[in-house]
Amino acid sequence: MKERLEQLKQEALTEIDQVNDIQALTAVKVKYLGKKGPITEVLRGMANVSAEERPLIGKLVNEIREEIERGLNLKETAIKNKALEEKLEKETIDVTLPGKPISQGNRHPLSKVIEEIEDIFIGMGFEVAEGPEVESDYYNFEALNLPKEHPARDMQDSFYITEEILMRTHTSPVQVRTMLNKKGNVPVKIICPGKVYRRDDDDATHSHQFIQIEGLVVDENITMTDLKGVLLNFAKKMYGDHAKIRLRPSFFPFTEPSAEVDVSCMMCGGDGCRTCKNTGWIEILGSGMVHPKVLEMAGYDPERYSGFAFGMGVERIAMLKYGIDDIRHFYTNDLRFLDQFKRV
Ligand code: 2U9
């Protein structure tokens, strides 16, 4: 029996040595150590072994079983290690290969200009206020001293939704709403950026939808000097410290007096060039002292309070800043145009 057991062990170890995968190894294990295997059979035959020999044979069986198990375990580890090595070999990454570039988007040029203008006014203590693009005729026109018969209220000039509701034609209704919310409290010191809509045929300089930034300051003792100081500071921050401004008389129904604001030409520094049509000046803003009627309608006593307001078209500012010759570029989403603002 001893010889038979030794022979079984040798056979098992030889087969273990020859297999190269886990499946075959499992088959060897089942073959030699399974319930129907030769070792189990030897154990079953123990009944026929003499009482003196039984412990020796039992011990031998256990030793052989342990040796076969050790052989199986060693082989299993070896197979798994080899498989892992092969896998790692195959998956080697060449870190010297050039990376695949990921195409990155960028902020829209108008968003950049809006943020730049907002930052300048925030730096002067202004807050940013926003409001609805679909407005009532009252906030858009009436409260801004634009009476019913005013030409700007012509159905042909604005996008009306009903007789009383329209797409706002400027961001001024946001200022009106802010003043009414403040219920006569001062100071009011806000800028209002946002989309506005006018019925216009689109061309290189006109768009039926564009972006305005308007500003409003209301307090006691506000004068035209404050208006000029704030706008000069804005021009210097936007175009450089050498920038100058000049005010020319104008007319708006919501301001009295009113003024157009020119900045010294940012292309030629005031010497005269194509951009400024040889005048040395470029118009960038409209402005004025808030009309007493507008203050009154918004709940501020015009005898005690005064204010100034201004407005600018963001596309125009951006076109001058980047030398863009057609407003439609901002709205046609051509990546060849938009990608040029990645580095600015
Ligand atoms: C209130 C009172 C007064 C806002 C103002 C302008 C002058 C102006 C234009 C600039 C270019 C519009 O985009 S544009 O075509 N705006 O010239 N806007 S004063 O005045 C206000 C606003 C609100 C309560």
mmCIF file of C-alpha atoms and ligand atoms in Angstrom:
data_model
loop_
_atom_site.group_PDB
_atom_site.id
_atom_site.type_symbol
_atom_site.label_atom_id
_atom_site.label_comp_id
_atom_site.label_asym_id
_atom_site.label_seq_id
_atom_site.Cartn_x
_atom_site.Cartn_y
_atom_site.Cartn_z
ATOM 1 C CA MET A 1 0.000 0.000 0.000
ATOM 2 C CA LYS A 2 2.896 2.243 0.827
ATOM 3 C CA GLU A 3 4.288 1.804 -2.681
ATOM 4 C CA ARG A 4 0.888 2.490 -4.209
ATOM 5 C CA LEU A 5 0.667 5.754 -2.236
ATOM 6 C CA GLU A 6 4.220 6.824 -3.217
ATOM 7 C CA GLN A 7 3.377 6.077 -6.833
ATOM 8 C CA LEU A 8 0.188 8.132 -6.625
ATOM 9 C CA LYS A 9 2.138 11.046 -5.199
ATOM 10 C CA GLN A 10 4.714 10.912 -8.000
ATOM 11 C CA GLU A 11 2.011 10.712 -10.660
ATOM 12 C CA ALA A 12 0.132 13.656 -9.146
ATOM 13 C CA LEU A 13 3.259 15.816 -8.831
ATOM 14 C CA THR A 14 4.292 15.018 -12.426
ATOM 15 C CA GLU A 15 0.832 15.989 -13.736
ATOM 16 C CA ILE A 16 0.864 19.182 -11.649
ATOM 17 C CA ASP A 17 4.234 19.994 -13.161
ATOM 18 C CA GLN A 18 2.890 19.584 -16.677
ATOM 19 C CA VAL A 19 -0.274 21.718 -16.497
ATOM 20 C CA ASN A 20 -0.172 25.388 -17.497
ATOM 21 C CA ASP A 21 -3.617 26.761 -16.722
ATOM 22 C CA ILE A 22 -6.022 26.908 -13.775
ATOM 23 C CA GLN A 23 -8.670 24.726 -15.421
ATOM 24 C CA ALA A 24 -6.235 21.848 -16.013
ATOM 25 C CA LEU A 25 -4.881 22.291 -12.478
ATOM 26 C CA THR A 26 -8.397 22.023 -11.033
ATOM 27 C CA ALA A 27 -8.896 18.833 -13.044
ATOM 28 C CA VAL A 28 -5.702 17.352 -11.502
ATOM 29 C CA LYS A 29 -6.925 18.337 -8.033
ATOM 30 C CA VAL A 30 -10.292 16.654 -8.571
ATOM 31 C CA LYS A 31 -8.607 13.624 -10.074
ATOM 32 C CA TYR A 32 -6.313 12.982 -7.101
ATOM 33 C CA LEU A 33 -8.034 14.537 -4.099
ATOM 34 C CA GLY A 34 -11.704 14.355 -5.147
ATOM 35 C CA LYS A 35 -14.299 12.063 -3.565
ATOM 36 C CA LYS A 36 -13.888 9.535 -6.343
ATOM 37 C CA GLY A 37 -10.098 9.901 -6.439
ATOM 38 C CA PRO A 38 -7.449 7.247 -5.574
ATOM 39 C CA ILE A 39 -6.540 8.773 -2.172
ATOM 40 C CA THR A 40 -10.157 8.608 -0.971
ATOM 41 C CA GLU A 41 -10.227 5.090 -2.277
ATOM 42 C CA VAL A 42 -7.119 4.174 -0.245
ATOM 43 C CA LEU A 43 -8.779 5.631 2.874
ATOM 44 C CA ARG A 44 -11.872 3.567 2.216
ATOM 45 C CA GLY A 45 -9.682 0.443 1.969
ATOM 46 C CA MET A 46 -8.244 1.134 5.449
ATOM 47 C CA ALA A 47 -10.767 -1.332 6.891
ATOM 48 C CA ASN A 48 -8.708 -4.132 5.410
ATOM 49 C CA VAL A 49 -5.443 -2.849 6.903
ATOM 50 C CA SER A 50 -4.198 -4.408 10.139
ATOM 51 C CA ALA A 51 -4.642 -2.439 13.367
ATOM 52 C CA GLU A 52 -0.863 -1.912 13.766
ATOM 53 C CA GLU A 53 -0.407 -0.617 10.243
ATOM 54 C CA ARG A 54 -3.485 1.627 10.237
ATOM 55 C CA PRO A 55 -1.961 4.664 12.037
ATOM 56 C CA LEU A 56 1.135 4.531 9.830
ATOM 57 C CA ILE A 57 -0.871 4.316 6.645
ATOM 58 C CA GLY A 58 -3.214 7.084 7.914
ATOM 59 C CA LYS A 59 -0.235 9.314 8.619
ATOM 60 C CA LEU A 60 1.262 8.566 5.207
ATOM 61 C CA VAL A 61 -2.008 9.334 3.442
ATOM 62 C CA ASN A 62 -2.215 12.695 5.231
ATOM 63 C CA GLU A 63 1.404 13.537 4.350
ATOM 64 C CA ILE A 64 0.879 12.658 0.707
ATOM 65 C CA ARG A 65 -2.360 14.620 0.551
ATOM 66 C CA GLU A 66 -0.573 17.634 2.079
ATOM 67 C CA GLU A 67 2.287 17.350 -0.393
ATOM 68 C CA ILE A 68 -0.080 17.179 -3.340
ATOM 69 C CA GLU A 69 -1.993 20.203 -1.947
ATOM 70 C CA ARG A 70 1.262 22.150 -1.534
ATOM 71 C CA GLY A 71 2.187 21.260 -5.126
ATOM 72 C CA LEU A 72 -1.234 22.419 -6.318
ATOM 73 C CA ASN A 73 -0.973 25.701 -4.375
ATOM 74 C CA LEU A 74 2.525 26.456 -5.651
ATOM 75 C CA LYS A 75 1.438 25.778 -9.209
ATOM 76 C CA GLU A 76 -1.688 27.911 -8.812
ATOM 77 C CA THR A 77 0.417 30.846 -7.585
ATOM 78 C CA ALA A 78 2.875 30.355 -10.438
ATOM 79 C CA ILE A 79 0.084 30.295 -13.070
ATOM 80 C CA LYS A 80 -1.556 33.429 -11.620
ATOM 81 C CA ASN A 81 1.765 35.308 -11.434
ATOM 82 C CA LYS A 82 2.565 34.423 -15.020
ATOM 83 C CA ALA A 83 -0.872 35.603 -16.191
ATOM 84 C CA LEU A 84 -0.432 38.889 -14.296
ATOM 85 C CA GLU A 85 3.005 39.443 -15.794
ATOM 86 C CA GLU A 86 1.676 38.814 -19.294
ATOM 87 C CA LYS A 87 -1.220 41.246 -18.660
ATOM 88 C CA LEU A 88 1.112 43.970 -17.375
ATOM 89 C CA GLU A 89 3.446 43.423 -20.308
ATOM 90 C CA LYS A 90 0.571 43.900 -22.746
ATOM 91 C CA GLU A 91 -0.774 47.012 -20.966
ATOM 92 C CA THR A 92 2.489 48.916 -20.806
ATOM 93 C CA ILE A 93 1.844 52.651 -21.402
ATOM 94 C CA ASP A 94 4.358 54.643 -23.388
ATOM 95 C CA VAL A 95 4.522 57.853 -21.374
ATOM 96 C CA THR A 96 6.690 59.485 -24.012
ATOM 97 C CA LEU A 97 3.878 59.436 -26.619
ATOM 98 C CA PRO A 98 2.421 62.920 -27.301
ATOM 99 C CA GLY A 99 -0.987 63.517 -25.599
ATOM 100 C CA LYS A 100 -4.228 63.867 -27.528
ATOM 101 C CA PRO A 101 -5.289 67.537 -27.266
ATOM 102 C CA ILE A 102 -8.723 68.144 -25.692
ATOM 103 C CA SER A 103 -10.533 70.943 -27.483
ATOM 104 C CA GLN A 104 -11.480 73.569 -24.875
ATOM 105 C CA GLY A 105 -14.267 76.101 -25.179
ATOM 106 C CA ASN A 106 -13.988 79.720 -24.087
ATOM 107 C CA ARG A 107 -16.149 82.593 -22.893
ATOM 108 C CA HIS A 108 -18.123 84.448 -25.560
ATOM 109 C CA PRO A 109 -16.479 87.821 -26.346
ATOM 110 C CA LEU A 110 -19.657 89.643 -25.257
ATOM 111 C CA SER A 111 -19.627 87.814 -21.898
ATOM 112 C CA LYS A 112 -15.997 88.894 -21.416
ATOM 113 C CA VAL A 113 -16.794 92.537 -22.152
ATOM 114 C CA ILE A 114 -19.883 92.487 -19.875
ATOM 115 C CA GLU A 115 -17.772 91.082 -17.015
ATOM 116 C CA GLU A 116 -15.020 93.632 -17.603
ATOM 117 C CA ILE A 117 -17.511 96.531 -17.500
ATOM 118 C CA GLU A 118 -19.277 95.082 -14.440
ATOM 119 C CA ASP A 119 -15.933 94.778 -12.610
ATOM 120 C CA ILE A 120 -15.077 98.418 -13.314
ATOM 121 C CA PHE A 121 -18.390 99.664 -11.898
ATOM 122 C CA ILE A 122 -18.347 97.239 -8.956
ATOM 123 C CA GLY A 123 -14.952 98.789 -8.177
ATOM 124 C CA MET A 124 -16.731 102.161 -7.892
ATOM 125 C CA GLY A 125 -19.334 100.803 -5.473
ATOM 126 C CA PHE A 126 -22.113 99.925 -7.926
ATOM 127 C CA GLU A 127 -24.326 96.853 -7.580
ATOM 128 C CA VAL A 128 -25.498 94.739 -10.511
ATOM 129 C CA ALA A 129 -29.311 94.555 -10.944
ATOM 130 C CA GLU A 130 -31.269 92.364 -13.337
ATOM 131 C CA GLY A 131 -34.905 92.167 -14.422
ATOM 132 C CA PRO A 132 -37.346 90.583 -16.902
ATOM 133 C CA GLU A 133 -36.852 90.742 -20.670
ATOM 134 C CA VAL A 134 -40.628 90.557 -21.208
ATOM 135 C CA GLU A 135 -41.884 93.845 -19.782
ATOM 136 C CA SER A 136 -45.046 95.826 -19.291
ATOM 137 C CA ASP A 137 -45.585 98.932 -21.377
ATOM 138 C CA TYR A 138 -45.696 100.876 -18.089
ATOM 139 C CA TYR A 139 -42.164 99.998 -16.848
ATOM 140 C CA ASN A 140 -40.631 100.099 -20.324
ATOM 141 C CA PHE A 141 -42.147 103.418 -21.476
ATOM 142 C CA GLU A 142 -44.635 105.201 -19.230
ATOM 143 C CA ALA A 143 -42.432 105.347 -16.090
ATOM 144 C CA LEU A 144 -39.551 106.637 -18.218
ATOM 145 C CA ASN A 145 -41.414 109.711 -19.419
ATOM 146 C CA LEU A 146 -42.191 108.203 -22.799
ATOM 147 C CA PRO A 147 -45.824 109.220 -23.246
ATOM 148 C CA LYS A 148 -48.341 107.216 -25.323
ATOM 149 C CA GLU A 149 -47.805 109.246 -28.469
ATOM 150 C CA HIS A 150 -43.980 109.017 -28.333
ATOM 151 C CA PRO A 151 -42.505 107.613 -31.571
ATOM 152 C CA ALA A 152 -40.365 105.035 -29.699
ATOM 153 C CA ARG A 153 -43.635 103.369 -28.643
ATOM 154 C CA ASP A 154 -44.675 102.792 -32.214
ATOM 155 C CA MET A 155 -45.807 99.180 -32.750
ATOM 156 C CA GLN A 156 -43.405 99.131 -35.699
ATOM 157 C CA ASP A 157 -40.358 99.791 -33.508
ATOM 158 C CA SER A 158 -40.853 97.256 -30.696
ATOM 159 C CA PHE A 159 -41.747 93.566 -30.381
ATOM 160 C CA TYR A 160 -45.200 93.720 -28.761
ATOM 161 C CA ILE A 161 -46.671 90.537 -27.308
ATOM 162 C CA THR A 162 -50.012 92.099 -26.363
ATOM 163 C CA GLU A 163 -51.111 95.768 -26.316
ATOM 164 C CA GLU A 164 -49.610 96.084 -22.827
ATOM 165 C CA ILE A 165 -46.684 93.610 -22.909
ATOM 166 C CA LEU A 166 -43.546 93.775 -25.033
ATOM 167 C CA MET A 167 -39.896 92.686 -25.216
ATOM 168 C CA ARG A 168 -38.019 95.412 -23.327
ATOM 169 C CA THR A 169 -36.394 97.944 -25.664
ATOM 170 C CA HIS A 170 -33.789 98.998 -23.056
ATOM 171 C CA THR A 171 -32.773 97.892 -19.533
ATOM 172 C CA SER A 172 -34.182 101.115 -17.991
ATOM 173 C CA PRO A 173 -37.250 99.281 -16.570
ATOM 174 C CA VAL A 174 -34.816 97.396 -14.280
ATOM 175 C CA GLN A 175 -33.765 100.761 -12.780
ATOM 176 C CA VAL A 176 -37.428 101.753 -12.346
ATOM 177 C CA ARG A 177 -38.218 98.449 -10.605
ATOM 178 C CA THR A 178 -35.137 98.793 -8.357
ATOM 179 C CA MET A 179 -36.124 102.327 -7.289
ATOM 180 C CA LEU A 180 -39.709 101.253 -6.547
ATOM 181 C CA ASN A 181 -38.386 98.289 -4.488
ATOM 182 C CA LYS A 182 -36.168 100.637 -2.472
ATOM 183 C CA LYS A 183 -39.253 102.702 -1.589
ATOM 184 C CA GLY A 184 -37.486 106.073 -1.645
ATOM 185 C CA ASN A 185 -34.316 104.912 0.149
ATOM 186 C CA VAL A 186 -30.901 106.143 -1.012
ATOM 187 C CA PRO A 187 -28.352 105.683 -2.349
ATOM 188 C CA VAL A 188 -29.383 103.924 -5.544
ATOM 189 C CA LYS A 189 -26.167 102.929 -7.311
ATOM 190 C CA ILE A 190 -26.701 100.207 -9.860
ATOM 191 C CA ILE A 191 -25.742 98.970 -13.285
ATOM 192 C CA CYS A 192 -28.169 96.877 -15.309
ATOM 193 C CA PRO A 193 -26.754 94.580 -18.004
ATOM 194 C CA GLY A 194 -29.048 92.560 -20.221
ATOM 195 C CA LYS A 195 -30.560 91.715 -23.587
ATOM 196 C CA VAL A 196 -32.863 94.255 -25.249
ATOM 197 C CA TYR A 197 -35.004 93.989 -28.372
ATOM 198 C CA ARG A 198 -35.853 96.449 -31.125
ATOM 199 C CA ARG A 199 -37.624 95.899 -34.427
ATOM 200 C CA ASP A 200 -34.806 96.659 -36.793
ATOM 201 C CA ASP A 201 -33.424 95.176 -39.996
ATOM 202 C CA ASP A 202 -30.168 93.436 -39.116
ATOM 203 C CA ASP A 203 -27.060 94.760 -40.844
ATOM 204 C CA ALA A 204 -23.382 95.295 -39.998
ATOM 205 C CA THR A 205 -24.179 97.785 -37.216
ATOM 206 C CA HIS A 206 -27.787 96.924 -36.245
ATOM 207 C CA SER A 207 -29.215 93.862 -34.521
ATOM 208 C CA HIS A 208 -32.840 93.298 -33.488
ATOM 209 C CA GLN A 209 -31.449 91.891 -30.228
ATOM 210 C CA PHE A 210 -28.424 93.375 -28.497
ATOM 211 C CA ILE A 211 -26.951 93.901 -25.044
ATOM 212 C CA GLN A 212 -27.092 97.097 -23.044
ATOM 213 C CA ILE A 213 -25.502 98.129 -19.819
ATOM 214 C CA GLU A 214 -27.244 101.046 -18.163
ATOM 215 C CA GLY A 215 -26.305 102.720 -14.908
ATOM 216 C CA LEU A 216 -28.165 104.842 -12.362
ATOM 217 C CA VAL A 217 -27.137 106.805 -9.279
ATOM 218 C CA VAL A 218 -29.718 108.563 -7.087
ATOM 219 C CA ASP A 219 -28.922 110.395 -3.845
ATOM 220 C CA GLU A 220 -28.940 113.873 -2.346
ATOM 221 C CA ASN A 221 -26.669 116.416 -4.092
ATOM 222 C CA ILE A 222 -25.868 114.310 -7.160
ATOM 223 C CA THR A 223 -24.694 116.586 -9.981
ATOM 224 C CA MET A 224 -23.414 116.427 -13.532
ATOM 225 C CA THR A 225 -19.877 116.505 -12.038
ATOM 226 C CA ASP A 226 -20.500 113.113 -10.440
ATOM 227 C CA LEU A 227 -21.684 111.814 -13.805
ATOM 228 C CA LYS A 228 -18.551 113.109 -15.519
ATOM 229 C CA GLY A 229 -16.224 111.747 -12.813
ATOM 230 C CA VAL A 230 -17.733 108.245 -12.911
ATOM 231 C CA LEU A 231 -17.677 108.068 -16.720
ATOM 232 C CA LEU A 232 -14.096 109.419 -16.962
ATOM 233 C CA ASN A 233 -12.976 106.759 -14.473
ATOM 234 C CA PHE A 234 -14.808 104.120 -16.518
ATOM 235 C CA ALA A 235 -13.085 105.288 -19.749
ATOM 236 C CA LYS A 236 -9.640 105.235 -18.092
ATOM 237 C CA LYS A 237 -10.159 101.746 -16.646
ATOM 238 C CA MET A 238 -11.519 100.450 -19.975
ATOM 239 C CA TYR A 239 -9.138 102.129 -22.443
ATOM 240 C CA GLY A 240 -6.087 103.117 -20.381
ATOM 241 C CA ASP A 241 -5.079 106.015 -18.161
ATOM 242 C CA HIS A 242 -4.473 108.372 -21.063
ATOM 243 C CA ALA A 243 -8.162 108.193 -22.124
ATOM 244 C CA LYS A 244 -10.149 111.459 -22.142
ATOM 245 C CA ILE A 245 -13.907 112.008 -22.455
ATOM 246 C CA ARG A 246 -16.052 114.845 -23.771
ATOM 247 C CA LEU A 247 -19.781 115.479 -23.355
ATOM 248 C CA ARG A 248 -21.982 116.761 -26.178
ATOM 249 C CA PRO A 249 -25.554 117.998 -25.636
ATOM 250 C CA SER A 250 -28.243 115.519 -26.610
ATOM 251 C CA PHE A 251 -31.825 114.575 -25.853
ATOM 252 C CA PHE A 252 -33.464 111.589 -24.140
ATOM 253 C CA PRO A 253 -37.004 111.681 -22.715
ATOM 254 C CA PHE A 254 -35.794 110.199 -19.384
ATOM 255 C CA THR A 255 -32.857 112.568 -18.734
ATOM 256 C CA GLU A 256 -32.605 116.379 -18.592
ATOM 257 C CA PRO A 257 -30.084 117.654 -19.445
ATOM 258 C CA SER A 258 -28.775 114.821 -21.634
ATOM 259 C CA ALA A 259 -25.358 114.265 -23.146
ATOM 260 C CA GLU A 260 -23.626 111.936 -25.582
ATOM 261 C CA VAL A 261 -20.233 110.846 -24.262
ATOM 262 C CA ASP A 262 -17.212 110.475 -26.538
ATOM 263 C CA VAL A 263 -13.901 108.874 -25.566
ATOM 264 C CA SER A 264 -10.595 109.863 -27.168
ATOM 265 C CA CYS A 265 -9.992 107.410 -30.024
ATOM 266 C CA MET A 266 -8.461 104.188 -28.672
ATOM 267 C CA MET A 267 -6.926 103.419 -32.098
ATOM 268 C CA CYS A 268 -4.970 106.646 -32.718
ATOM 269 C CA GLY A 269 -4.987 108.248 -29.261
ATOM 270 C CA GLY A 270 -6.859 111.296 -30.627
ATOM 271 C CA ASP A 271 -4.652 112.100 -33.620
ATOM 272 C CA GLY A 272 -7.298 111.104 -36.153
ATOM 273 C CA CYS A 273 -7.697 107.824 -38.052
ATOM 274 C CA ARG A 274 -10.190 105.719 -40.026
ATOM 275 C CA THR A 275 -11.949 104.430 -36.897
ATOM 276 C CA CYS A 276 -12.687 107.931 -35.522
ATOM 277 C CA LYS A 277 -13.246 109.359 -39.024
ATOM 278 C CA ASN A 278 -10.393 111.765 -38.331
ATOM 279 C CA THR A 279 -12.218 113.438 -35.434
ATOM 280 C CA GLY A 280 -10.051 111.920 -32.663
ATOM 281 C CA TRP A 281 -13.238 111.004 -30.743
ATOM 282 C CA ILE A 282 -15.511 107.970 -30.585
ATOM 283 C CA GLU A 283 -19.044 107.969 -29.176
ATOM 284 C CA ILE A 284 -19.473 105.221 -26.581
ATOM 285 C CA LEU A 285 -22.282 106.306 -24.214
ATOM 286 C CA GLY A 286 -25.478 108.264 -23.746
ATOM 287 C CA SER A 287 -26.111 109.907 -20.389
ATOM 288 C CA GLY A 288 -27.874 112.621 -18.437
ATOM 289 C CA MET A 289 -29.446 113.807 -15.190
ATOM 290 C CA VAL A 290 -32.544 111.744 -14.380
ATOM 291 C CA HIS A 291 -35.700 113.634 -15.410
ATOM 292 C CA PRO A 292 -37.618 114.944 -12.344
ATOM 293 C CA LYS A 293 -40.793 113.268 -13.620
ATOM 294 C CA VAL A 294 -38.977 109.871 -13.737
ATOM 295 C CA LEU A 295 -37.702 110.324 -10.162
ATOM 296 C CA GLU A 296 -41.184 111.263 -8.979
ATOM 297 C CA MET A 297 -42.918 108.314 -10.672
ATOM 298 C CA ALA A 298 -40.371 105.961 -9.021
ATOM 299 C CA GLY A 299 -41.100 107.377 -5.548
ATOM 300 C CA TYR A 300 -38.258 109.905 -5.122
ATOM 301 C CA ASP A 301 -38.951 113.589 -4.331
ATOM 302 C CA PRO A 302 -37.125 115.518 -7.129
ATOM 303 C CA GLU A 303 -36.845 118.562 -4.822
ATOM 304 C CA ARG A 304 -34.663 116.550 -2.446
ATOM 305 C CA TYR A 305 -33.024 113.915 -4.626
ATOM 306 C CA SER A 306 -31.256 114.003 -7.951
ATOM 307 C CA GLY A 307 -29.535 111.387 -10.035
ATOM 308 C CA PHE A 308 -27.609 110.606 -13.173
ATOM 309 C CA ALA A 309 -27.994 107.778 -15.634
ATOM 310 C CA PHE A 310 -26.100 106.418 -18.606
ATOM 311 C CA GLY A 311 -26.401 103.693 -21.172
ATOM 312 C CA MET A 312 -24.129 101.871 -23.592
ATOM 313 C CA GLY A 313 -24.400 99.151 -26.206
ATOM 314 C CA VAL A 314 -22.054 96.274 -25.309
ATOM 315 C CA GLU A 315 -21.613 95.074 -28.915
ATOM 316 C CA ARG A 316 -20.380 98.517 -29.954
ATOM 317 C CA ILE A 317 -17.867 98.584 -27.083
ATOM 318 C CA ALA A 318 -16.688 95.048 -27.990
ATOM 319 C CA MET A 319 -16.460 95.885 -31.722
ATOM 320 C CA LEU A 320 -14.255 98.898 -30.931
ATOM 321 C CA LYS A 321 -12.149 96.897 -28.464
ATOM 322 C CA TYR A 322 -11.429 93.972 -30.799
ATOM 323 C CA GLY A 323 -11.738 95.715 -34.191
ATOM 324 C CA ILE A 324 -14.833 93.720 -35.259
ATOM 325 C CA ASP A 325 -16.578 95.152 -38.314
ATOM 326 C CA ASP A 326 -19.929 93.330 -38.243
ATOM 327 C CA ILE A 327 -22.288 92.988 -35.235
ATOM 328 C CA ARG A 328 -23.742 89.776 -36.745
ATOM 329 C CA HIS A 329 -20.505 87.910 -35.952
ATOM 330 C CA PHE A 330 -21.578 87.879 -32.277
ATOM 331 C CA TYR A 331 -24.759 85.959 -33.050
ATOM 332 C CA THR A 332 -23.903 83.514 -35.860
ATOM 333 C CA ASN A 333 -21.845 81.136 -33.662
ATOM 334 C CA ASP A 334 -19.074 80.627 -36.197
ATOM 335 C CA LEU A 335 -16.259 78.893 -34.292
ATOM 336 C CA ARG A 336 -13.672 80.448 -36.614
ATOM 337 C CA PHE A 337 -14.774 83.804 -35.121
ATOM 338 C CA LEU A 338 -15.331 82.673 -31.527
ATOM 339 C CA ASP A 339 -12.067 80.684 -31.262
ATOM 340 C CA GLN A 340 -10.098 83.901 -31.828
ATOM 341 C CA PHE A 341 -11.073 85.056 -28.316
ATOM 342 C CA LYS A 342 -9.377 82.114 -26.580
ATOM 343 C CA ARG A 343 -6.327 84.107 -25.634
ATOM 344 C CA VAL A 344 -7.846 87.544 -24.923
HETATM 345 C C1 2U9 B 1 -33.875 105.593 -15.435
HETATM 346 C C2 2U9 B 1 -33.569 106.887 -15.728
HETATM 347 C C3 2U9 B 1 -32.719 107.168 -16.758
HETATM 348 C C4 2U9 B 1 -30.585 105.547 -19.184
HETATM 349 C C5 2U9 B 1 -29.880 106.206 -20.293
HETATM 350 C C6 2U9 B 1 -28.964 106.487 -22.288
HETATM 351 C C7 2U9 B 1 -28.822 107.739 -21.781
HETATM 352 C C8 2U9 B 1 -28.504 106.109 -23.642
HETATM 353 C C9 2U9 B 1 -28.257 104.388 -25.270
HETATM 354 C C10 2U9 B 1 -26.828 104.053 -25.364
HETATM 355 C C11 2U9 B 1 -26.586 103.207 -26.544
HETATM 356 C C12 2U9 B 1 -28.984 103.162 -25.608
HETATM 357 O O1 2U9 B 1 -27.742 100.984 -26.273
HETATM 358 S S1 2U9 B 1 -27.974 102.269 -26.726
HETATM 359 O O2 2U9 B 1 -28.537 102.448 -28.017
HETATM 360 N N1 2U9 B 1 -28.649 104.842 -23.964
HETATM 361 O O3 2U9 B 1 -28.034 106.900 -24.404
HETATM 362 N N2 2U9 B 1 -29.562 105.619 -21.446
HETATM 363 S S2 2U9 B 1 -29.436 107.774 -20.236
HETATM 364 O O4 2U9 B 1 -31.345 106.491 -18.516
HETATM 365 C C13 2U9 B 1 -32.161 106.173 -17.516
HETATM 366 C C14 2U9 B 1 -32.472 104.882 -17.213
HETATM 367 C C15 2U9 B 1 -33.336 104.587 -16.174
HETATM 368 C C16 2U9 B 1 -34.806 105.255 -14.308
#
